[in-house]
PDB file of C-alpha atoms and ligand atoms in Angstrom:
ATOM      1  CA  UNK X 224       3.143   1.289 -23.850  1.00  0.00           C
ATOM      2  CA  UNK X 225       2.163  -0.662 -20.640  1.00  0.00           C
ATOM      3  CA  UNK X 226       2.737   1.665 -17.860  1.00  0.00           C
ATOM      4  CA  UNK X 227       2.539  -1.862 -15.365  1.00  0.00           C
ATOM      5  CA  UNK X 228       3.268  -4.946 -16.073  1.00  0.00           C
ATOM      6  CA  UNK X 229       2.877  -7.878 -13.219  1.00  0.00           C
ATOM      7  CA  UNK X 230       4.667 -10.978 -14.713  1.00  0.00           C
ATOM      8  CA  UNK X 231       3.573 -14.512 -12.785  1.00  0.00           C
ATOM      9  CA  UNK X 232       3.043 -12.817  -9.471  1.00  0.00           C
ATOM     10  CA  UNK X 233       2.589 -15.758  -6.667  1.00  0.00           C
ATOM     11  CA  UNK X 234       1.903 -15.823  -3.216  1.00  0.00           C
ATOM     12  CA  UNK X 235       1.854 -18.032   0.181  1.00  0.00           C
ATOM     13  CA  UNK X 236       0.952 -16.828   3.511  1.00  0.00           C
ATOM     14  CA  UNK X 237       2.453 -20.200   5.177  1.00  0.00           C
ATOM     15  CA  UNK X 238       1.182 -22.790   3.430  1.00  0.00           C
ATOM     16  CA  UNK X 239      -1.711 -20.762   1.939  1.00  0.00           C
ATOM     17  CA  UNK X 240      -1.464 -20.016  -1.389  1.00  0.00           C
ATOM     18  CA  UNK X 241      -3.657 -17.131  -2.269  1.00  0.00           C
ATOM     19  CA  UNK X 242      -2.324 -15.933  -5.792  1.00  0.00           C
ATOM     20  CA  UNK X 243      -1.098 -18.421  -7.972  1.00  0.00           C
ATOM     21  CA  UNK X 244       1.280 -16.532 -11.523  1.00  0.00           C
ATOM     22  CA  UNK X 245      -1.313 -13.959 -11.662  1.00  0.00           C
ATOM     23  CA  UNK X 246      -0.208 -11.690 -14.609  1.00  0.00           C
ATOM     24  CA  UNK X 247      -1.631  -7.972 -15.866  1.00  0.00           C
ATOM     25  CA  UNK X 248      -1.075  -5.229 -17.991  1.00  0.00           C
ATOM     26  CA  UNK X 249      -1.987  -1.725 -17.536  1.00  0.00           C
ATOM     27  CA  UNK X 250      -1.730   1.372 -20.175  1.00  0.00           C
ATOM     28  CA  UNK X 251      -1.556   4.762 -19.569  1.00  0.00           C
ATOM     29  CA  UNK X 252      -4.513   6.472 -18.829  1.00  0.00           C
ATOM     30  CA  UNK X 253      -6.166   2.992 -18.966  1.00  0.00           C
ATOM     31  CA  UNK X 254      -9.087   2.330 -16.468  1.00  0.00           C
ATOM     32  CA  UNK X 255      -8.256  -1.443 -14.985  1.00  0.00           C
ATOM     33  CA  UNK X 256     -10.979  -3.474 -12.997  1.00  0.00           C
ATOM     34  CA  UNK X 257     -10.123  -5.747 -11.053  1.00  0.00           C
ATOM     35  CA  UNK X 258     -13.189  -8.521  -9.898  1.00  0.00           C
ATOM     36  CA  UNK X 259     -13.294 -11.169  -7.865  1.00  0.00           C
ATOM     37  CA  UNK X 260     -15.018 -13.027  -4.625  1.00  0.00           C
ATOM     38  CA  UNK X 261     -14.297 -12.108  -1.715  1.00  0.00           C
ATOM     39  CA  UNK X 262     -10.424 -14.243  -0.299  1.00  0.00           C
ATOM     40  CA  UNK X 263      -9.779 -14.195  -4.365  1.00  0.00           C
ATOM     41  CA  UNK X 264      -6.641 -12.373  -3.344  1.00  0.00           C
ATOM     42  CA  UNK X 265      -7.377  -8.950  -4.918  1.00  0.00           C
ATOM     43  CA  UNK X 266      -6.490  -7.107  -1.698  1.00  0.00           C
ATOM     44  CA  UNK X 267      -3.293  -8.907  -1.296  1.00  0.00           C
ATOM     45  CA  UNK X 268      -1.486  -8.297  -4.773  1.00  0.00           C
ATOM     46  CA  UNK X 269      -2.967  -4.444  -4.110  1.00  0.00           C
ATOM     47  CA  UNK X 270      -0.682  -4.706  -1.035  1.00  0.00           C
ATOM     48  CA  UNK X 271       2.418  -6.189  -3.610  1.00  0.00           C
ATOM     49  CA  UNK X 272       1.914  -3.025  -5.785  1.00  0.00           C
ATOM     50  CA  UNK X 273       2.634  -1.043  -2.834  1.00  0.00           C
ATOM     51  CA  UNK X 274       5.116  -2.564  -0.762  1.00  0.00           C
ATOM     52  CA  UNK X 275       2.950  -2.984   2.072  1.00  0.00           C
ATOM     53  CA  UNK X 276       4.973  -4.327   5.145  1.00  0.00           C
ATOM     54  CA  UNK X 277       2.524  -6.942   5.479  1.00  0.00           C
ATOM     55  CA  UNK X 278       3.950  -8.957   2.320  1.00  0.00           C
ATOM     56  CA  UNK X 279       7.444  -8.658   3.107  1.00  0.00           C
ATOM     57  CA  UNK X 280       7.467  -9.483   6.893  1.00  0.00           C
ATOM     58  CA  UNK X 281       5.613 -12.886   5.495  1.00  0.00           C
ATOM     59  CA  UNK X 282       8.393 -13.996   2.846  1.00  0.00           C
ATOM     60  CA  UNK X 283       7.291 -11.768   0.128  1.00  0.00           C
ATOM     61  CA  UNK X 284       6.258 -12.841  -3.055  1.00  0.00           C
ATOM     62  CA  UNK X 285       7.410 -14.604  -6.395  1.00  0.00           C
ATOM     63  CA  UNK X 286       7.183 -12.990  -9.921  1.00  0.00           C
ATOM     64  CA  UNK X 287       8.560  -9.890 -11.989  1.00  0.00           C
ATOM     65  CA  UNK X 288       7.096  -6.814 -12.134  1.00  0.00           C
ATOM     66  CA  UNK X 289       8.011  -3.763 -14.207  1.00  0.00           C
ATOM     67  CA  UNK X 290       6.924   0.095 -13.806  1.00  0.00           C
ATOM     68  CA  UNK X 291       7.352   2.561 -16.210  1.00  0.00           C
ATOM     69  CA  UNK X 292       9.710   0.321 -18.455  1.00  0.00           C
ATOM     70  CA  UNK X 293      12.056  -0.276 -14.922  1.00  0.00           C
ATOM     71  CA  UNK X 294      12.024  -3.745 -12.782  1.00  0.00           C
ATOM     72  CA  UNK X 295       9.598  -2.873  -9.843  1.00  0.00           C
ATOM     73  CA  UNK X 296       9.867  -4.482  -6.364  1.00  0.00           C
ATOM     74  CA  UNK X 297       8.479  -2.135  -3.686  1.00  0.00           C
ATOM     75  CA  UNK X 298       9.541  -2.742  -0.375  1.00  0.00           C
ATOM     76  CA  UNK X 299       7.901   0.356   1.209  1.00  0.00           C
ATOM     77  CA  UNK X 300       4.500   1.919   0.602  1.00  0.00           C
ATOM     78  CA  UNK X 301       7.764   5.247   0.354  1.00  0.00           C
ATOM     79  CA  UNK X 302       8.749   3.572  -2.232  1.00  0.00           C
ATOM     80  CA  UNK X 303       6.063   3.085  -3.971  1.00  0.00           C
ATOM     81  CA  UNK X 304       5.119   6.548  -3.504  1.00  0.00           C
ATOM     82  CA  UNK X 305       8.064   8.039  -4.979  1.00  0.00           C
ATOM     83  CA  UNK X 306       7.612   5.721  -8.448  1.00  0.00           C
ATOM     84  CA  UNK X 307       4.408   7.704  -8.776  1.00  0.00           C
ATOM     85  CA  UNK X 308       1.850   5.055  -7.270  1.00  0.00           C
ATOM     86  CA  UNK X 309      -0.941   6.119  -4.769  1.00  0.00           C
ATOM     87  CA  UNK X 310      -3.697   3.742  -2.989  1.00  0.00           C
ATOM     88  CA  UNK X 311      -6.862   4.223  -1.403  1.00  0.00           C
ATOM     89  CA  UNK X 312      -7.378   1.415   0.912  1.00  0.00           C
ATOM     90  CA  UNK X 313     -10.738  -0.229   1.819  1.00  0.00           C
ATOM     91  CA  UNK X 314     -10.285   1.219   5.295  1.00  0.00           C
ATOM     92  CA  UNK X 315     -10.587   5.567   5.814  1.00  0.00           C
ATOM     93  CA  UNK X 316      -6.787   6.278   6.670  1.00  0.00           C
ATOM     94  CA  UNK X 317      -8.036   9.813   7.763  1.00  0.00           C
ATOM     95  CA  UNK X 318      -7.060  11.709  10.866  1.00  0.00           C
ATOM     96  CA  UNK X 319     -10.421  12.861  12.115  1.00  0.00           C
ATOM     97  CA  UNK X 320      -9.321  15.708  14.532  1.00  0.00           C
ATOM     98  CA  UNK X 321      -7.216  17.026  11.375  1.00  0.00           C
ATOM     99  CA  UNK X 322      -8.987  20.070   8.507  1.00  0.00           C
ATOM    100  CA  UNK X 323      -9.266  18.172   4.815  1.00  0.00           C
ATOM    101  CA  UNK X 324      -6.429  20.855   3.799  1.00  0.00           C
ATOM    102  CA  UNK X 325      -4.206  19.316   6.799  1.00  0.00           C
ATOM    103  CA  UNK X 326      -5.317  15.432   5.532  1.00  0.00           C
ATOM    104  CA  UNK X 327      -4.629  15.807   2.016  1.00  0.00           C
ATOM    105  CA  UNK X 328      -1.420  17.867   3.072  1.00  0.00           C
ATOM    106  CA  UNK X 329      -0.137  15.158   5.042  1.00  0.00           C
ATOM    107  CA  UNK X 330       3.380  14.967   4.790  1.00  0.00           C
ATOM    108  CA  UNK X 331       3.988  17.018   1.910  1.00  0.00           C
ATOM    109  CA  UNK X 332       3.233  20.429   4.091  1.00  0.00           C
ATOM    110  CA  UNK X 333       4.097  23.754   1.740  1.00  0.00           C
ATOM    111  CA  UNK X 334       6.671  25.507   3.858  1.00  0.00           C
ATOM    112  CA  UNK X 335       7.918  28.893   3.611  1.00  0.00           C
ATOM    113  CA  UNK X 336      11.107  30.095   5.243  1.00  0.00           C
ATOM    114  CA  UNK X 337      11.144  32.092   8.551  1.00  0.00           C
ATOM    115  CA  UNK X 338      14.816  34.677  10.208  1.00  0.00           C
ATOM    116  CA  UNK X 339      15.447  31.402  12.646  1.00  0.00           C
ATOM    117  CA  UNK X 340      15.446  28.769   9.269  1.00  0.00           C
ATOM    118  CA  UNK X 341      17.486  30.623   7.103  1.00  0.00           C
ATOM    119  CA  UNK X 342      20.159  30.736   9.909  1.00  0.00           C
ATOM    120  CA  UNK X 343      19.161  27.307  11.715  1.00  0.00           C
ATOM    121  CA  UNK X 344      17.742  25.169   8.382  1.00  0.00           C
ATOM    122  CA  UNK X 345      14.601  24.242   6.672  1.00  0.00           C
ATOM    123  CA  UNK X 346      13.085  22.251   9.878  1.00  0.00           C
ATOM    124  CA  UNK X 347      12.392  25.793  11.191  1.00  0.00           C
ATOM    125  CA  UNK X 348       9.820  26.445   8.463  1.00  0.00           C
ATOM    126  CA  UNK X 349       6.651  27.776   8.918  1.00  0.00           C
ATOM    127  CA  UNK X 350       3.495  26.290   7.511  1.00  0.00           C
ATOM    128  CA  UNK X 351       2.785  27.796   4.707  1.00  0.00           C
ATOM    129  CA  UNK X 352      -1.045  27.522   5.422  1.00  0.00           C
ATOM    130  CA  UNK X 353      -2.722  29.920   2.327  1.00  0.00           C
ATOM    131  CA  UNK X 354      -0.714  27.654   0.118  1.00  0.00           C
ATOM    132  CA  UNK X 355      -2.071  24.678   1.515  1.00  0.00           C
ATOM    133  CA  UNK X 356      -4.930  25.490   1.657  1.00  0.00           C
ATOM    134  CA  UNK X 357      -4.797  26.496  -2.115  1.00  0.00           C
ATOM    135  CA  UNK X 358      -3.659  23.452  -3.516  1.00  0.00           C
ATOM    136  CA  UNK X 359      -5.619  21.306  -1.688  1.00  0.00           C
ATOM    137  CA  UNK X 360      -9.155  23.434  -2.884  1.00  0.00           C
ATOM    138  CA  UNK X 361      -7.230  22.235  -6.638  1.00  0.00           C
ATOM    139  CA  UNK X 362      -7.527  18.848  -5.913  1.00  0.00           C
ATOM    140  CA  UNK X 363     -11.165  18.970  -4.206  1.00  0.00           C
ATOM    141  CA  UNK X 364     -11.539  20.744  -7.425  1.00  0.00           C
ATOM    142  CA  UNK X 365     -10.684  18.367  -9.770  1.00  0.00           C
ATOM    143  CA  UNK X 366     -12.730  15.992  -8.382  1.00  0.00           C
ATOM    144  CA  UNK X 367     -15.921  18.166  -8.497  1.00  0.00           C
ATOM    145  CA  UNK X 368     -15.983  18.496  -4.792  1.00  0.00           C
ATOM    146  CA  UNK X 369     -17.844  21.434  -3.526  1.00  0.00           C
ATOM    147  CA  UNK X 370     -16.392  21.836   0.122  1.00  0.00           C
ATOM    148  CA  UNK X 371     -14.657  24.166   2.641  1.00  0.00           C
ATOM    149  CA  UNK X 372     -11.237  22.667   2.917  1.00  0.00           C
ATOM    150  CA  UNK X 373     -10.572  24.560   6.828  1.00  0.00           C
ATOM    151  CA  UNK X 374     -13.492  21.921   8.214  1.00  0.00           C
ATOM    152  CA  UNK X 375     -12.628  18.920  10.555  1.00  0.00           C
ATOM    153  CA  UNK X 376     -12.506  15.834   9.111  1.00  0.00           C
ATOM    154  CA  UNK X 377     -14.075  14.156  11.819  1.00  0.00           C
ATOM    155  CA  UNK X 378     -18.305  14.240  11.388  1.00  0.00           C
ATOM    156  CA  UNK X 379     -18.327  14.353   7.199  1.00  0.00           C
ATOM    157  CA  UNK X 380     -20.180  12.189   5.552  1.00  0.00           C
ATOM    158  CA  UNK X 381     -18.558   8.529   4.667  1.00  0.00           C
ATOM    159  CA  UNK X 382     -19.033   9.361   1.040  1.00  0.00           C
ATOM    160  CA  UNK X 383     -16.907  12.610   1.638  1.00  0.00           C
ATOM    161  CA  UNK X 384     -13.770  10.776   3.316  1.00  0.00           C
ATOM    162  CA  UNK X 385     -13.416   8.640   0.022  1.00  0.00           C
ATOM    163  CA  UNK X 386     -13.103  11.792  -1.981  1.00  0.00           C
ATOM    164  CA  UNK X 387     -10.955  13.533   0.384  1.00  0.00           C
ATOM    165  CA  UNK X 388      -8.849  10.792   0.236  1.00  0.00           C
ATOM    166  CA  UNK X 389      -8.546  10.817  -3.644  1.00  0.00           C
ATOM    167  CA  UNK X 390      -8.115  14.613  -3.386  1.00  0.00           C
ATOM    168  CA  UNK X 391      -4.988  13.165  -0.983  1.00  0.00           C
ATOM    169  CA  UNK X 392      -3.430  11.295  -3.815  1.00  0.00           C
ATOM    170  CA  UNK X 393      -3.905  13.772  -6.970  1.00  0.00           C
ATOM    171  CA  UNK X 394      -2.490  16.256  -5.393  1.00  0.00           C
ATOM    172  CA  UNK X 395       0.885  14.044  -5.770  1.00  0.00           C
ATOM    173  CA  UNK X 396       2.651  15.904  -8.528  1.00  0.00           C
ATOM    174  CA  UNK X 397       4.110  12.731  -9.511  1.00  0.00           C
ATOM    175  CA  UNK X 398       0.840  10.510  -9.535  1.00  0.00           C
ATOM    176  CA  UNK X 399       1.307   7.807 -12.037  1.00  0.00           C
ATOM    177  CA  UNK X 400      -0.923   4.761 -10.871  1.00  0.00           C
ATOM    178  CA  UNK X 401      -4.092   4.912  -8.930  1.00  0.00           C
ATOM    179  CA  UNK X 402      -5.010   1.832  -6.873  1.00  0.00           C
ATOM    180  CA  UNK X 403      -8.859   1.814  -5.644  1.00  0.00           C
ATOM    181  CA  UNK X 404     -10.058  -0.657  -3.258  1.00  0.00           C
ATOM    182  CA  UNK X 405     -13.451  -0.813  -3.553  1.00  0.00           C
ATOM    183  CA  UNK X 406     -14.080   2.204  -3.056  1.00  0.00           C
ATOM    184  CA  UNK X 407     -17.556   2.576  -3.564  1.00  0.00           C
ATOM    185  CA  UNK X 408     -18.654   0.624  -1.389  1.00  0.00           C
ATOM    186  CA  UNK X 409     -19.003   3.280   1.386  1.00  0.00           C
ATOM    187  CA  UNK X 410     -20.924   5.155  -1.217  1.00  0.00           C
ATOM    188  CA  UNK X 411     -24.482   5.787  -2.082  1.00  0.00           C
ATOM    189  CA  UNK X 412     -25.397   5.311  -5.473  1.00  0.00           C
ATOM    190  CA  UNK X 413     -25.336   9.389  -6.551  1.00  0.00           C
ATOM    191  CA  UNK X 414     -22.200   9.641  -4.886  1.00  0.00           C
ATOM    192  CA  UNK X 415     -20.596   6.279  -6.807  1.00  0.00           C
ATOM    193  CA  UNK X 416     -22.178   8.340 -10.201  1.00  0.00           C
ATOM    194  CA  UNK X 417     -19.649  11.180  -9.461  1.00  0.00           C
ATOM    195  CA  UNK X 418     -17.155   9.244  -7.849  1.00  0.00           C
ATOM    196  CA  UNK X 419     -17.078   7.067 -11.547  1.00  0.00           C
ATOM    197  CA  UNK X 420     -17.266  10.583 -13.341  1.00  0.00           C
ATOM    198  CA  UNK X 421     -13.897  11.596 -11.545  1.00  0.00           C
ATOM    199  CA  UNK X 422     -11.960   8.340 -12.369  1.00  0.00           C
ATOM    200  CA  UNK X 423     -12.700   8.513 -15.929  1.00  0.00           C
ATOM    201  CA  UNK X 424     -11.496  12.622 -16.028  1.00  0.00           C
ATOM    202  CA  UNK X 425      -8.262  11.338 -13.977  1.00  0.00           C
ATOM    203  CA  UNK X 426      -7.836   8.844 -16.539  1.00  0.00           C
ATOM    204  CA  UNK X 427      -8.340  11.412 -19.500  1.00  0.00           C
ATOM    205  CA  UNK X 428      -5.155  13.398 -17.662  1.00  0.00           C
ATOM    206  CA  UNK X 429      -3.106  10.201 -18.271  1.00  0.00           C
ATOM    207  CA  UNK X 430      -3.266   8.615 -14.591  1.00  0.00           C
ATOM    208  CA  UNK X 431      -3.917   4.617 -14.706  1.00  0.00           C
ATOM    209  CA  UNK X 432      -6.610   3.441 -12.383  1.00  0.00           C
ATOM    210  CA  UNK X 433      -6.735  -0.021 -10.648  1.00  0.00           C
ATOM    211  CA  UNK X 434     -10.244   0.036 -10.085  1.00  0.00           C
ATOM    212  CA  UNK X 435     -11.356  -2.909  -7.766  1.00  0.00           C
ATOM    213  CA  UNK X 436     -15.066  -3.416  -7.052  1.00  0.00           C
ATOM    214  CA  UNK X 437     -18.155  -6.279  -6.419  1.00  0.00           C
ATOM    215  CA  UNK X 438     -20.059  -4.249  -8.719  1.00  0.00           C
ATOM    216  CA  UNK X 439     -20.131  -5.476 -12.442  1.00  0.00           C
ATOM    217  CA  UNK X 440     -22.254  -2.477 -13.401  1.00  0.00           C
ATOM    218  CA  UNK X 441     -19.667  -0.178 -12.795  1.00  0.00           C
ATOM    219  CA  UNK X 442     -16.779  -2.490 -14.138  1.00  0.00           C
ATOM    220  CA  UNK X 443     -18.955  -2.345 -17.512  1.00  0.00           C
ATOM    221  CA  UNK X 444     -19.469   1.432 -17.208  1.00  0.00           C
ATOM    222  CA  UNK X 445     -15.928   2.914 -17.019  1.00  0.00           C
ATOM    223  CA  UNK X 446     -13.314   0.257 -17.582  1.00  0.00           C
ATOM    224  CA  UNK X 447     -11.156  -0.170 -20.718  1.00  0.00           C
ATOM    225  CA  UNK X 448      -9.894  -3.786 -19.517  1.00  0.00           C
ATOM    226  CA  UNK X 449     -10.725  -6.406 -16.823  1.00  0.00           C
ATOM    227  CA  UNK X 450      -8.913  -8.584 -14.662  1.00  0.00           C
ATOM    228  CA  UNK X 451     -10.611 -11.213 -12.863  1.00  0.00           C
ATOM    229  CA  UNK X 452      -9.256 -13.234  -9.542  1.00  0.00           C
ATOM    230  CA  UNK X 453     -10.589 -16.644  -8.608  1.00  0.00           C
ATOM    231  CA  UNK X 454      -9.078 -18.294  -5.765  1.00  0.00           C
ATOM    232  CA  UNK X 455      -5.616 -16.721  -6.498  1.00  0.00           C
ATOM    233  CA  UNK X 456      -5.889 -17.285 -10.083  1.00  0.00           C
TER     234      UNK X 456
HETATM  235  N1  ADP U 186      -2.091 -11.040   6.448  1.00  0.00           N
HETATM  236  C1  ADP U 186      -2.587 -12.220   6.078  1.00  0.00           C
HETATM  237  N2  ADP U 186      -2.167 -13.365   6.659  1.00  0.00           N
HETATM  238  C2  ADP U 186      -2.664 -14.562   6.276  1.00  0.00           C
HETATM  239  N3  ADP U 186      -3.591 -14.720   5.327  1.00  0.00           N
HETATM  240  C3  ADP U 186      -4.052 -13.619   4.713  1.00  0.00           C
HETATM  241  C4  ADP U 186      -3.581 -12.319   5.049  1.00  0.00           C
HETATM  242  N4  ADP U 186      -4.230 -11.412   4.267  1.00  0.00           N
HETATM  243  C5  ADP U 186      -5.059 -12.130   3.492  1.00  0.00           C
HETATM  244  N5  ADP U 186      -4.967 -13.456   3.740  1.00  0.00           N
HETATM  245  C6  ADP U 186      -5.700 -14.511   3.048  1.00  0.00           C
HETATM  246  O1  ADP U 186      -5.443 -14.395   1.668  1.00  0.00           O
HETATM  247  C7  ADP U 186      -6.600 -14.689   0.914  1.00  0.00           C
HETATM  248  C8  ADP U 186      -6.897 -13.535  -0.017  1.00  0.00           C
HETATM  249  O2  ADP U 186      -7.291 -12.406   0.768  1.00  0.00           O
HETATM  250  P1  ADP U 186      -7.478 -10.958   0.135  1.00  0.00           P
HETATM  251  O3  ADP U 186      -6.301 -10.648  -0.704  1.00  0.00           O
HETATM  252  O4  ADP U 186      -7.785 -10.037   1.257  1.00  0.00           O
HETATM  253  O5  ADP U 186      -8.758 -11.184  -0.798  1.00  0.00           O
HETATM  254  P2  ADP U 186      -9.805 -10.134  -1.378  1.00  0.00           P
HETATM  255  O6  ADP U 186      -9.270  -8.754  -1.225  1.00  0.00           O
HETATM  256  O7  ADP U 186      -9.991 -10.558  -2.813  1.00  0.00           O
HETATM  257  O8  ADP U 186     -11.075 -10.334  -0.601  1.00  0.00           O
HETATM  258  C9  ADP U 186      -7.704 -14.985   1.919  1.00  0.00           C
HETATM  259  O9  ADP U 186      -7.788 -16.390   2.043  1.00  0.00           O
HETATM  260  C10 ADP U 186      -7.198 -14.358   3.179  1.00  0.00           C
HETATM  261  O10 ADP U 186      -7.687 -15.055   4.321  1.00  0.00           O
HETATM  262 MG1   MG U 187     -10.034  -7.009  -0.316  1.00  0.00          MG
END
């Protein structure tokens, strides 16, 4: 019951080849770490998983993979999205002058409908700010985040951003596949104790985790299976 399976996955940028038939399996539920030095190419077949533009405008990539029993080949990071894979990238892709509700809300607004959109049509919604608001304290929740959702992003604390960020992807109703890269580096070492604590109660709900990291400790600590790079291999 692999929920991912990445069959002989190879890739050149030019004449660089920085994976070479990498192949892994991932279970449901199933914790994944993925280790390696750093130009090992972890980053890179991340950015495969999710269709990032990057790959494609560069000649794409060789190899099979399958999701959820169906041949996979992302071409968008939409894509991806909408076969139930999120990613939190080594870089914050926060907007600082935006609340946490309004960052993990980000394009999936709750809308409710207003006189001028039930005569004009739904892009004359209102915000349906309570809601928001709502589900986004779920998803703090679930993560054991104790925070006012209506602050500014912008002057948090960098271990806060990786968790709001998280918060971002679980509150995906369709959330299948979790790809993490190394995210704790940002983080001090109580806030990497809770941030492992969340990942393994995600993975008791059934969501896979891609869990890439420098740190071995943590790779022993929480991961049911390991995958590790060397020069593309
Ligand atoms: N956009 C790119 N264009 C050309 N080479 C790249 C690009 N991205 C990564 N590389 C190269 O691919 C190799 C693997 O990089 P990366 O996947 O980022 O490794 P890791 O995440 O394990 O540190 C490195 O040699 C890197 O220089
Ligand atoms: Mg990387």
């Amino acid at each position: 019951m692999d929920l991912l399976q990445v069959k002989d996955v190879s890739k050149f940028y030019g004449e660089n080849q920085v994976l070479n038939k990498v192949s892994l399996n991932i279970k449901k539920g199933e914790i994944h770490g993925l280790v390696g030095e750093n130009g090992a190419g972890k980053s890179t077949l991340m950015n495969i998983l999710f269709g990032m533009p990057v790959i494609h405008s560069t000649g794409g990539y060789e190899g099979e993979m399958f999701f959820d029993g169906q041949p996979f080949n992302p071409k968008t990071p939409t894509e991806a999205m909408e076969m139930g894979i999120g990613m939190v990238h080594q870089e914050f892709m926060l907007i600082p002058g935006f609340t946490i509700t309004e960052n993990i809300k980000l394009n999936k607004e709750n809308t409710k409908a207003t006189l001028l959109s039930k005569v004009l049509g739904p892009k004359l919604e209102k915000l349906d700010m309570p809601k928001m608001r709502e589900e986004a304290k779920i998803a703090l929740n679930k993560l054991n985040m104790n925070i006012d959702e209506f602050l500014p992003v912008a002057g948090l604390p960098v271990g806060y951003m990786q968790f709001i960020e998280i918060a971002r992807e679980i509150d995906k109703s369709n959330l299948k596949l979790l790809i993490l890269d190394e995210p704790t580096a940002v983080l001090t070492e109580s806030e990497a104790d809770q941030f492992l604590e969340v990942i393994q109660k995600l993975a008791s709900m059934g969501i896979s985790i891609l869990f890439i990291t420098h740190r071995l400790d943590e790779i022993k600590r929480v991961t049911n299976n390991i995958t590790i790079l060397r020069d593309g291999s």
